[in-house]
XYZ file of C-alpha atoms in Angstrom:
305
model
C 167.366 144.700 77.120
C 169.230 143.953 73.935
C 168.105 141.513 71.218
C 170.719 138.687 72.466
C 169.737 138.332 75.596
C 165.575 138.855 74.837
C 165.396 136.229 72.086
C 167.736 133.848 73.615
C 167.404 130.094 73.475
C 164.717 130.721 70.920
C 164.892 127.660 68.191
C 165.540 128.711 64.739
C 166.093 131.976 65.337
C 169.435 134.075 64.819
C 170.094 137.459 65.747
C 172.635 139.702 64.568
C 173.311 142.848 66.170
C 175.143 145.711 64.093
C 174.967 143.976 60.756
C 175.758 145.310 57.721
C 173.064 144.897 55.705
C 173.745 146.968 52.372
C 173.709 143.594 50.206
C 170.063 142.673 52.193
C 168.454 145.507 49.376
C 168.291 145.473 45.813
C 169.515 148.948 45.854
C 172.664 148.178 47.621
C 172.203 150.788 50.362
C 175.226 151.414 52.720
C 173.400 150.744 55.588
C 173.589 148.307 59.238
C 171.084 147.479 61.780
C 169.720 144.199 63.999
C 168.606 141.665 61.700
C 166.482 138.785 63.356
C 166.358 135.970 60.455
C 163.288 133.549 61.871
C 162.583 129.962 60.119
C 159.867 128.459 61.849
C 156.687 130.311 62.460
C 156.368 128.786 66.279
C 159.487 131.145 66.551
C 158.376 133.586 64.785
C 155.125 133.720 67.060
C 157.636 133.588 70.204
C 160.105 136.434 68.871
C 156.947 138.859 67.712
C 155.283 138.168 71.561
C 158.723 138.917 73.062
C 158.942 142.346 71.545
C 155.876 143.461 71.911
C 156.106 142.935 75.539
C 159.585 144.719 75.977
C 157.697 147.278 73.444
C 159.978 146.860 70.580
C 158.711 147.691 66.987
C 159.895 145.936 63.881
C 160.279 146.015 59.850
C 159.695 142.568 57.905
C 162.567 142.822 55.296
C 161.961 140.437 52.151
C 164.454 140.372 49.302
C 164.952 144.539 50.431
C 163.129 145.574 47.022
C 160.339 148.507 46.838
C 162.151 149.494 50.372
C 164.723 152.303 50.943
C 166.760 151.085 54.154
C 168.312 154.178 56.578
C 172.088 154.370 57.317
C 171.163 152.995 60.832
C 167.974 151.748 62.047
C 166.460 152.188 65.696
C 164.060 149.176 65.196
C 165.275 145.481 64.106
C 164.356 143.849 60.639
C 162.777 140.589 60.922
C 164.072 138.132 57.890
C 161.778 135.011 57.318
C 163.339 132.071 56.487
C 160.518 129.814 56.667
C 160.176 126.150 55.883
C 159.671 125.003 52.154
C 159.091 121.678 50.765
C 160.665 121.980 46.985
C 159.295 119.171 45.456
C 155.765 121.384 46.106
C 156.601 122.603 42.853
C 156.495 119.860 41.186
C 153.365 118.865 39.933
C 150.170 121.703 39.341
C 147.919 122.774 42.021
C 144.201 124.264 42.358
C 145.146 126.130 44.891
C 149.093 127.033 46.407
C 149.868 127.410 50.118
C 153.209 129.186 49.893
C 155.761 130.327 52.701
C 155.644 133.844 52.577
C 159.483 133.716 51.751
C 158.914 132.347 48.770
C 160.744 133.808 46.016
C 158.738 134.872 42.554
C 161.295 134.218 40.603
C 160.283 130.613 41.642
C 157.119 130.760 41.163
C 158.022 132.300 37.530
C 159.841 129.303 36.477
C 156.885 126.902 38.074
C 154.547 129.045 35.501
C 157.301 128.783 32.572
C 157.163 125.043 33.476
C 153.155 124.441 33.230
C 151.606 127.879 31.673
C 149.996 128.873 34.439
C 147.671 131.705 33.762
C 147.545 135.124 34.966
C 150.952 134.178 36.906
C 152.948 136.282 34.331
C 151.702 139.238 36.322
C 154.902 138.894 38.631
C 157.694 138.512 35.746
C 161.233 139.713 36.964
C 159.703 141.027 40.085
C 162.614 140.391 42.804
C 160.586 140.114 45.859
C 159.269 137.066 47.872
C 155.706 136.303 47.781
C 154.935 137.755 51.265
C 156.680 141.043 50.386
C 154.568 141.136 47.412
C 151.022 140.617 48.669
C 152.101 143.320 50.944
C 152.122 145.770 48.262
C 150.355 144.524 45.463
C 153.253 144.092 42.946
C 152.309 143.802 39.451
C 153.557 144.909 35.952
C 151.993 146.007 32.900
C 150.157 142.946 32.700
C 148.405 143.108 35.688
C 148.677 142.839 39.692
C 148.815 139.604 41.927
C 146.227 140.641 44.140
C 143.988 139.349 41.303
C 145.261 135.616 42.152
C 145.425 136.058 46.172
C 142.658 134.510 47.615
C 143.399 134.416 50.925
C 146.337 134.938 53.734
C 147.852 134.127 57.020
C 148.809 136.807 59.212
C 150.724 136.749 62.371
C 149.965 139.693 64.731
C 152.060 141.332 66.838
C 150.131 139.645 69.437
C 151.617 136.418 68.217
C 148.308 135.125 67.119
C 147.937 133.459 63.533
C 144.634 134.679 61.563
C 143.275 133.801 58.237
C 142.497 137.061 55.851
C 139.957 135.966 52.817
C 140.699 138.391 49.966
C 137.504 140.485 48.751
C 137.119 142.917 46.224
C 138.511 145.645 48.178
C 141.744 144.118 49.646
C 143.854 145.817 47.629
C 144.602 148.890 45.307
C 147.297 150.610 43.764
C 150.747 148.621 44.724
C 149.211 148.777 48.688
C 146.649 146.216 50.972
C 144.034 147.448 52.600
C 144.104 144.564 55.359
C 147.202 144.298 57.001
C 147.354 146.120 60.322
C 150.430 147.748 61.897
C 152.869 144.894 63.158
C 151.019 142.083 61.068
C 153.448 139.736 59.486
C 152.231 137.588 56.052
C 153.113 133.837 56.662
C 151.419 132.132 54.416
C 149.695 133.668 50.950
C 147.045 131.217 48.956
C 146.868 131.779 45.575
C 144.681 130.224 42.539
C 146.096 130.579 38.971
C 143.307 130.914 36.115
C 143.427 127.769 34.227
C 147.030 126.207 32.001
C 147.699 127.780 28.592
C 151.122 126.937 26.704
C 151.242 130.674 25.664
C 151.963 131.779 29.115
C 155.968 130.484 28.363
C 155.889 132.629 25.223
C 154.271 135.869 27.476
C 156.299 135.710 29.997
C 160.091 134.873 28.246
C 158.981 138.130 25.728
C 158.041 140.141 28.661
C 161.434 139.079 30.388
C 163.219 140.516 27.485
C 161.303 143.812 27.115
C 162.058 144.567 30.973
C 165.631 143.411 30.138
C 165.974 146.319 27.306
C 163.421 148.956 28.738
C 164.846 148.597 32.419
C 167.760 148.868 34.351
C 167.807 145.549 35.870
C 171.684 145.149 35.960
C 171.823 148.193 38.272
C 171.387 147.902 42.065
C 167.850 149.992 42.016
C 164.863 149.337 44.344
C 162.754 149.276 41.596
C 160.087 151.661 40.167
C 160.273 155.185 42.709
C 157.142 156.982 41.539
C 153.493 155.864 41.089
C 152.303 156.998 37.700
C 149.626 159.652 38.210
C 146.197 159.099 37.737
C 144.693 162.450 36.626
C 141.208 161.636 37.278
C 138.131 159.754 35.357
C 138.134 160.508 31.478
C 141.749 161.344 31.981
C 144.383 159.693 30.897
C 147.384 158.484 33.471
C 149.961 160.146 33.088
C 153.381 157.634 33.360
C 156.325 158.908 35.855
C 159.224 157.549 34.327
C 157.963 159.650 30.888
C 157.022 162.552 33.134
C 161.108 162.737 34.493
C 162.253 161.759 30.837
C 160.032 165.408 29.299
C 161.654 167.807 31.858
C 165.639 166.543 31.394
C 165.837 164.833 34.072
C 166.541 161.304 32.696
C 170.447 160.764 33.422
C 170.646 163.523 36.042
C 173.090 162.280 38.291
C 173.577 163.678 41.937
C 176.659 162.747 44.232
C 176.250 158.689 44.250
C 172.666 158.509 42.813
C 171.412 158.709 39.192
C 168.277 158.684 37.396
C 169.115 156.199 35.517
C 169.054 156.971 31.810
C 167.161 153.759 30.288
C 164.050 154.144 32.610
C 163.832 157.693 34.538
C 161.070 155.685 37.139
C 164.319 154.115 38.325
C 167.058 155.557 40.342
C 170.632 153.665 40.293
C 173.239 153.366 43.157
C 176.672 154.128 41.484
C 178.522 153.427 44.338
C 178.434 153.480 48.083
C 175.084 155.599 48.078
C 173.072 155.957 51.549
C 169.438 156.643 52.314
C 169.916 160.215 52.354
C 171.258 160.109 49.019
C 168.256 158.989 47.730
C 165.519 160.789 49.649
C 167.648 164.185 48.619
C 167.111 162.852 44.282
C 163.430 161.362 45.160
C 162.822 165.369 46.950
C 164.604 167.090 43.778
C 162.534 165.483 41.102
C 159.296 165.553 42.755
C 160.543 169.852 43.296
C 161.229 169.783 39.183
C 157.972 168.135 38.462
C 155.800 170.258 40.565
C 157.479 173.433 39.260
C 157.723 172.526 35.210
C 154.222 170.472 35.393
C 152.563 171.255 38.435
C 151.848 167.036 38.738
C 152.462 165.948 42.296
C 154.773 162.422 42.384
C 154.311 160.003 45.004
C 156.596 157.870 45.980
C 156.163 153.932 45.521
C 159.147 152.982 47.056
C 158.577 152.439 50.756
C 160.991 154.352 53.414
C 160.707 156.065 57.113
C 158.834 159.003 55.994
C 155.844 156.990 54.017
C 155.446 153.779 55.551
């Protein structure tokens, strides 16, 4: 049955069969597929029971950052739109309840506002905060798993469950709690106390990722995890790994290593999927072969997700 006539006379729900969705990724992708853009969670609960009873899978696509999407797609991307209340924002909070299609970038200018501590974690990360507690995103000054403290999960049964966060929810940009078809609709998430130095932190860390990082580049963000050689060793960085065997630059048909920051890869123009997957397999070949370090992907597509 297609997606029309399944989720029909669903409210708040749109479906869009075909679509182009290269400008739905950071990276800029040439890509299409069905997008189903949901902004209620009753209709989210009623479009995620739907398709698991016609046996349809799905991929939650945020802001389309950390996430590689194929040239065509057999299973439909569901967008949330959800609900927000801007004047939440407003005044400080003990605790936030956030839509998980809350953008950071928000959130960053809430923390500018009131120096909210241990919220410069997420500086200039383009990702909502669902999409983030999914993997963990942090930065050099830490991850936001340290300020989760709990979530709300629709299953692909439709059924909305609270996740408290323990010491062992997450790790290394991943969660170890969401299960296959879970969706994130609401993230809780504490700050550690007000301090007018967090402004200061997180403008100067805005303008070192501004010189040290491609950010005016459709990329998808860091591609490698750094490599952690072990205790007593020291971690070796991947960007610095590419830079030490020439490969910072390298270009490859549409797709470059881009030659500020070799962790990122840049779209040059009208680059697919396949474009990238053939530059993420050539460096992690070079790598092996001139260091014998194994890279592994950050970036999420088909083959590791």
């Amino acid at each position: 049955m297609e997606l029309n006539t399944l989720l029909a006379h669903i409210d708040d729900v749109k479906v869009e069969t075909g679509k182009d969705l290269t400008h739905l990724s950071t990276m800029r992708l040439k890509a299409t597929g069905d997008l189903i853009t949901v902004s209620s969670v009753d209709s989210l609960k009623k479009v995620v029971k739907k398709l698991q009873k016609a046996q349809i899978e799905y991929t939650v696509l945020g802001l389309g950052a950390n996430h590689l999407l194929s040239e065509t797609s057999s299973i439909p991307y569901i967008k949330l739109s959800l609900d927000y209340d801007k004047h939440y924002l407003d005044n400080v909070r003990d605790q936030y309840c956030l839509p998980a299609s809350v953008s950071l970038n928000l959130l960053t200018a809430h923390a500018i506002k009131f120096g909210l501590k241990g919220w410069e974690v997420f500086t200039g990360i383009p990702a909502t905060i669902g999409g983030a507690a999914v993997m963990n995103a942090g930065t050099n000054l830490g991850e936001i798993g340290d300020l989760i403290s709990s979530v709300e999960v629709m299953t692909k049964d439709g059924e909305i469950k609270k996740i408290k966060m323990s010491a062992d929810s997450f790790g290394y940009r991943t969660n170890n709690f969401l299960k296959k078809g879970d969706i994130i609709i609401k993230v809780h998430m504490l700050h550690h106390g007000l301090s007018q130095s967090v402004s200061k932190t997180i403008k100067e860390y805005l303008e070192i990722r501004n010189k040290s990082q491609p950010l005016d580049k459709p990329t998808c963000g860091c591609i490698f995890q750094n490599v952690d050689r072990g205790v007593g060793k020291d971690t070796c960085l991947a960007g610095k790994i590419i830079d030490i065997i020439g490969l910072k630059g390298f270009s490859n048909g549409k797709i470059r290593v881009s030659n500020i920051h070799a962790n990122f890869m840049e779209n040059v123009g009208g680059a697919t999927y396949s474009d990238v997957i053939a530059m993420i397999e050539l460096v992690q070949h070079e790598v092996k072969l001139q260091t014998g370090l194994s890279l592994t992907t950050e970036v999420k597509y088909a083959q590791n997700t």
